[in-house]
Amino acid sequence: MSILSQAYSWINLKFLLAGLGVTIEVSLISIALSFAIGLILGIIRYVGFKYVSAAVGFVIDIVRNLPLLLIIFFTYFALPQTGLRMSAMSAAITALVVFESAMLAEIVRSGIIAVDPGQMEGARSTGMSYWQAMQHIILPQALLKMIPPLVSQFISLIKDTSLATIIVLPELLYRAQIIYGQDTRYMLPMYLMIAVMYFIVCYALSLVARRLEKRFG
């Protein structure tokens, strides 16, 4: 118990909680930006603009098949070679947004495809334009169908923030490594604690998703 009491001292817990704050901040910003961009890209992919949709689809396929860690390395270490320098947080957010936008674009496109085509025909028959029907009829239904895969992707994003420890982002895992670097006996307690913290955040998000499904389903 002495090791646990030392590992879970208030100073260490406070240090970890600060790291959790960074993890949540990066996650929230990345989720908001990637969802907005992914929504736009998914609609472009679905609508089928000449040349543009094909080009967007090509880029999405490339990004989706690259390791996120490689994108993080490229953003933080390679881009400065071109004169574009970013902080560890900005680089992590940029990499996550690029990667997750590509993933979310396909979720959005699949969600729109899952809506009965008759919905668009019915909306157009009432005098709505294509984009009015898309905004008021198709997208609201598609978003409901997207909730489970979107939440799953958002949870993956939260966990993927731990990869940013490689560029010295002071998030949860990085701070845990600093703590057990002082005493290797703290390694197991630290990993247990960050596992609990990740679980709480991710499980809370899944509960919110379930409530949304029940409310709007």
Tab-separated table of C-alpha atoms in Angstrom:
chain	number	residue	atom	x	y	z
A	1	MET	CA	0.000	0.000	0.000
A	2	SER	CA	2.903	2.349	0.610
A	3	ILE	CA	3.831	2.270	-3.082
A	4	LEU	CA	0.239	2.986	-4.073
A	5	SER	CA	-0.073	5.837	-1.593
A	6	GLN	CA	3.155	7.341	-2.906
A	7	ALA	CA	2.200	6.825	-6.552
A	8	TYR	CA	-1.250	8.296	-5.995
A	9	SER	CA	-0.087	11.265	-3.971
A	10	TRP	CA	-2.065	14.463	-4.521
A	11	ILE	CA	0.865	16.007	-6.395
A	12	ASN	CA	0.985	13.112	-8.856
A	13	LEU	CA	-2.783	12.992	-9.277
A	14	LYS	CA	-2.909	16.729	-9.842
A	15	PHE	CA	-0.156	16.349	-12.457
A	16	LEU	CA	-2.122	13.574	-14.178
A	17	LEU	CA	-5.362	15.561	-14.100
A	18	ALA	CA	-3.591	18.438	-15.839
A	19	GLY	CA	-2.562	15.957	-18.522
A	20	LEU	CA	-6.153	14.724	-18.766
A	21	GLY	CA	-7.194	18.334	-19.291
A	22	VAL	CA	-4.803	18.598	-22.242
A	23	THR	CA	-6.127	15.307	-23.648
A	24	ILE	CA	-9.732	16.515	-23.400
A	25	GLU	CA	-8.886	19.918	-24.889
A	26	VAL	CA	-7.103	18.391	-27.876
A	27	SER	CA	-9.921	15.851	-28.296
A	28	LEU	CA	-12.737	18.421	-28.226
A	29	ILE	CA	-11.040	20.756	-30.694
A	30	SER	CA	-10.159	17.863	-32.997
A	31	ILE	CA	-13.674	16.394	-32.810
A	32	ALA	CA	-15.320	19.731	-33.641
A	33	LEU	CA	-13.019	20.539	-36.554
A	34	SER	CA	-12.874	17.029	-38.004
A	35	PHE	CA	-16.657	16.656	-37.852
A	36	ALA	CA	-17.210	19.956	-39.665
A	37	ILE	CA	-14.629	19.135	-42.335
A	38	GLY	CA	-15.708	15.489	-42.575
A	39	LEU	CA	-19.341	16.560	-43.042
A	40	ILE	CA	-18.406	18.819	-45.952
A	41	LEU	CA	-16.133	16.222	-47.555
A	42	GLY	CA	-18.740	13.483	-47.111
A	43	ILE	CA	-21.410	15.584	-48.819
A	44	ILE	CA	-19.018	16.387	-51.677
A	45	ARG	CA	-18.298	12.670	-52.059
A	46	TYR	CA	-22.009	11.834	-52.060
A	47	VAL	CA	-23.202	14.548	-54.421
A	48	GLY	CA	-20.621	13.628	-57.056
A	49	PHE	CA	-19.321	16.944	-58.328
A	50	LYS	CA	-17.431	16.418	-61.562
A	51	TYR	CA	-13.688	15.968	-60.936
A	52	VAL	CA	-13.942	17.515	-57.430
A	53	SER	CA	-15.579	14.464	-55.837
A	54	ALA	CA	-13.075	12.146	-57.495
A	55	ALA	CA	-10.154	14.264	-56.283
A	56	VAL	CA	-11.572	14.429	-52.741
A	57	GLY	CA	-12.148	10.676	-52.759
A	58	PHE	CA	-8.570	10.068	-53.900
A	59	VAL	CA	-7.135	12.201	-51.090
A	60	ILE	CA	-9.437	10.571	-48.515
A	61	ASP	CA	-8.340	7.096	-49.607
A	62	ILE	CA	-4.683	8.105	-49.224
A	63	VAL	CA	-5.147	9.574	-45.735
A	64	ARG	CA	-7.284	6.661	-44.494
A	65	ASN	CA	-4.577	4.200	-45.451
A	66	LEU	CA	-1.745	6.043	-43.692
A	67	PRO	CA	-0.816	5.405	-40.037
A	68	LEU	CA	-1.875	8.265	-37.788
A	69	LEU	CA	1.563	8.209	-36.178
A	70	LEU	CA	3.137	8.925	-39.573
A	71	ILE	CA	0.846	11.925	-40.056
A	72	ILE	CA	1.797	13.215	-36.598
A	73	PHE	CA	5.505	12.829	-37.421
A	74	PHE	CA	5.019	14.570	-40.763
A	75	THR	CA	3.114	17.472	-39.194
A	76	TYR	CA	5.576	18.070	-36.376
A	77	PHE	CA	8.936	17.161	-37.938
A	78	ALA	CA	8.546	17.466	-41.721
A	79	LEU	CA	6.415	20.596	-42.128
A	80	PRO	CA	8.996	22.789	-40.337
A	81	GLN	CA	11.321	21.941	-43.245
A	82	THR	CA	8.955	24.012	-45.403
A	83	GLY	CA	8.959	26.876	-42.907
A	84	LEU	CA	5.660	25.940	-41.275
A	85	ARG	CA	6.396	25.446	-37.590
A	86	MET	CA	3.776	24.421	-35.051
A	87	SER	CA	3.677	23.768	-31.340
A	88	ALA	CA	3.202	20.192	-30.175
A	89	MET	CA	-0.481	20.871	-29.471
A	90	SER	CA	-1.121	22.512	-32.851
A	91	ALA	CA	0.697	19.702	-34.650
A	92	ALA	CA	-1.269	17.039	-32.757
A	93	ILE	CA	-4.596	18.743	-33.477
A	94	THR	CA	-3.715	19.231	-37.152
A	95	ALA	CA	-2.702	15.590	-37.580
A	96	LEU	CA	-5.796	14.313	-35.776
A	97	VAL	CA	-8.097	16.573	-37.788
A	98	VAL	CA	-6.572	15.494	-41.111
A	99	PHE	CA	-6.841	11.803	-40.229
A	100	GLU	CA	-10.254	11.895	-38.573
A	101	SER	CA	-11.798	14.115	-41.282
A	102	ALA	CA	-11.029	11.419	-43.835
A	103	MET	CA	-12.580	8.757	-41.599
A	104	LEU	CA	-15.655	10.841	-40.811
A	105	ALA	CA	-16.181	11.757	-44.474
A	106	GLU	CA	-16.815	8.106	-45.275
A	107	ILE	CA	-19.143	7.754	-42.283
A	108	VAL	CA	-21.109	10.794	-43.473
A	109	ARG	CA	-21.308	9.510	-47.045
A	110	SER	CA	-22.469	6.100	-45.852
A	111	GLY	CA	-25.044	7.710	-43.557
A	112	ILE	CA	-26.526	9.733	-46.410
A	113	ILE	CA	-26.615	6.680	-48.684
A	114	ALA	CA	-28.507	4.793	-45.956
A	115	VAL	CA	-31.414	7.276	-46.144
A	116	ASP	CA	-34.270	6.029	-48.325
A	117	PRO	CA	-33.935	7.675	-51.790
A	118	GLY	CA	-37.686	8.248	-51.689
A	119	GLN	CA	-37.103	10.900	-49.039
A	120	MET	CA	-35.285	13.092	-51.542
A	121	GLU	CA	-37.927	12.497	-54.199
A	122	GLY	CA	-40.699	13.353	-51.754
A	123	ALA	CA	-38.933	16.539	-50.643
A	124	ARG	CA	-38.337	17.642	-54.225
A	125	SER	CA	-41.983	17.002	-55.091
A	126	THR	CA	-43.020	19.544	-52.433
A	127	GLY	CA	-41.019	22.240	-54.214
A	128	MET	CA	-37.785	22.063	-52.219
A	129	SER	CA	-34.513	22.560	-54.042
A	130	TYR	CA	-31.905	19.796	-53.895
A	131	TRP	CA	-29.898	21.592	-51.207
A	132	GLN	CA	-32.974	22.495	-49.179
A	133	ALA	CA	-34.003	18.840	-49.196
A	134	MET	CA	-30.476	17.834	-48.235
A	135	GLN	CA	-30.379	20.306	-45.344
A	136	HIS	CA	-33.859	19.815	-43.915
A	137	ILE	CA	-34.764	16.222	-44.815
A	138	ILE	CA	-31.770	14.051	-45.707
A	139	LEU	CA	-29.010	15.208	-43.331
A	140	PRO	CA	-31.120	15.117	-40.123
A	141	GLN	CA	-32.071	11.489	-40.846
A	142	ALA	CA	-28.539	10.601	-41.917
A	143	LEU	CA	-27.051	12.079	-38.737
A	144	LEU	CA	-29.253	9.825	-36.605
A	145	LYS	CA	-27.983	6.806	-38.506
A	146	MET	CA	-24.417	8.057	-38.061
A	147	ILE	CA	-24.511	8.363	-34.267
A	148	PRO	CA	-23.076	4.893	-33.435
A	149	PRO	CA	-20.166	5.010	-35.941
A	150	LEU	CA	-19.490	8.678	-35.159
A	151	VAL	CA	-19.250	8.008	-31.432
A	152	SER	CA	-17.013	5.008	-32.083
A	153	GLN	CA	-14.729	7.199	-34.182
A	154	PHE	CA	-14.708	9.979	-31.583
A	155	ILE	CA	-13.762	7.484	-28.878
A	156	SER	CA	-10.919	6.257	-31.095
A	157	LEU	CA	-9.821	9.865	-31.518
A	158	ILE	CA	-9.676	10.395	-27.756
A	159	LYS	CA	-7.525	7.300	-27.334
A	160	ASP	CA	-5.362	8.281	-30.318
A	161	THR	CA	-4.319	11.493	-28.570
A	162	SER	CA	-1.926	9.276	-26.601
A	163	LEU	CA	0.150	8.948	-29.791
A	164	ALA	CA	1.046	12.620	-29.442
A	165	THR	CA	3.271	11.708	-26.506
A	166	ILE	CA	5.897	10.974	-29.173
A	167	ILE	CA	6.093	14.725	-29.977
A	168	VAL	CA	6.219	15.627	-26.277
A	169	LEU	CA	2.649	16.838	-25.984
A	170	PRO	CA	2.045	17.052	-22.212
A	171	GLU	CA	-1.106	14.914	-22.352
A	172	LEU	CA	-2.119	12.132	-19.985
A	173	LEU	CA	0.234	9.345	-21.089
A	174	TYR	CA	3.239	11.653	-21.347
A	175	ARG	CA	2.731	12.903	-17.792
A	176	ALA	CA	2.338	9.341	-16.509
A	177	GLN	CA	5.680	8.493	-18.102
A	178	ILE	CA	7.290	11.438	-16.319
A	179	ILE	CA	5.918	10.231	-12.976
A	180	TYR	CA	7.073	6.628	-13.261
A	181	GLY	CA	10.343	7.831	-14.746
A	182	GLN	CA	11.150	9.059	-11.238
A	183	ASP	CA	10.430	5.633	-9.745
A	184	THR	CA	9.770	2.569	-11.922
A	185	ARG	CA	7.656	1.063	-9.131
A	186	TYR	CA	5.011	3.644	-10.064
A	187	MET	CA	4.662	2.208	-13.590
A	188	LEU	CA	1.795	-0.212	-12.875
A	189	PRO	CA	-0.167	2.236	-10.679
A	190	MET	CA	0.210	4.944	-13.328
A	191	TYR	CA	-0.996	2.717	-16.164
A	192	LEU	CA	-3.941	1.607	-14.050
A	193	MET	CA	-4.854	5.200	-13.279
A	194	ILE	CA	-4.667	6.453	-16.871
A	195	ALA	CA	-6.698	3.390	-17.956
A	196	VAL	CA	-9.400	4.432	-15.481
A	197	MET	CA	-9.306	8.035	-16.712
A	198	TYR	CA	-9.561	7.059	-20.375
A	199	PHE	CA	-12.400	4.670	-19.544
A	200	ILE	CA	-14.373	7.343	-17.672
A	201	VAL	CA	-14.087	9.857	-20.524
A	202	CYS	CA	-14.852	7.361	-23.303
A	203	TYR	CA	-17.683	5.669	-21.400
A	204	ALA	CA	-19.256	9.039	-20.628
A	205	LEU	CA	-19.226	9.835	-24.356
A	206	SER	CA	-20.880	6.508	-25.151
A	207	LEU	CA	-23.603	7.203	-22.557
A	208	VAL	CA	-24.305	10.587	-24.140
A	209	ALA	CA	-24.613	8.873	-27.522
A	210	ARG	CA	-27.100	6.350	-26.140
A	211	ARG	CA	-29.252	9.109	-24.697
A	212	LEU	CA	-29.203	10.943	-28.030
A	213	GLU	CA	-30.249	7.767	-29.846
A	214	LYS	CA	-33.127	7.203	-27.440
A	215	ARG	CA	-34.227	10.820	-27.605
A	216	PHE	CA	-34.128	11.266	-31.366
A	217	GLY	CA	-34.447	7.673	-32.543
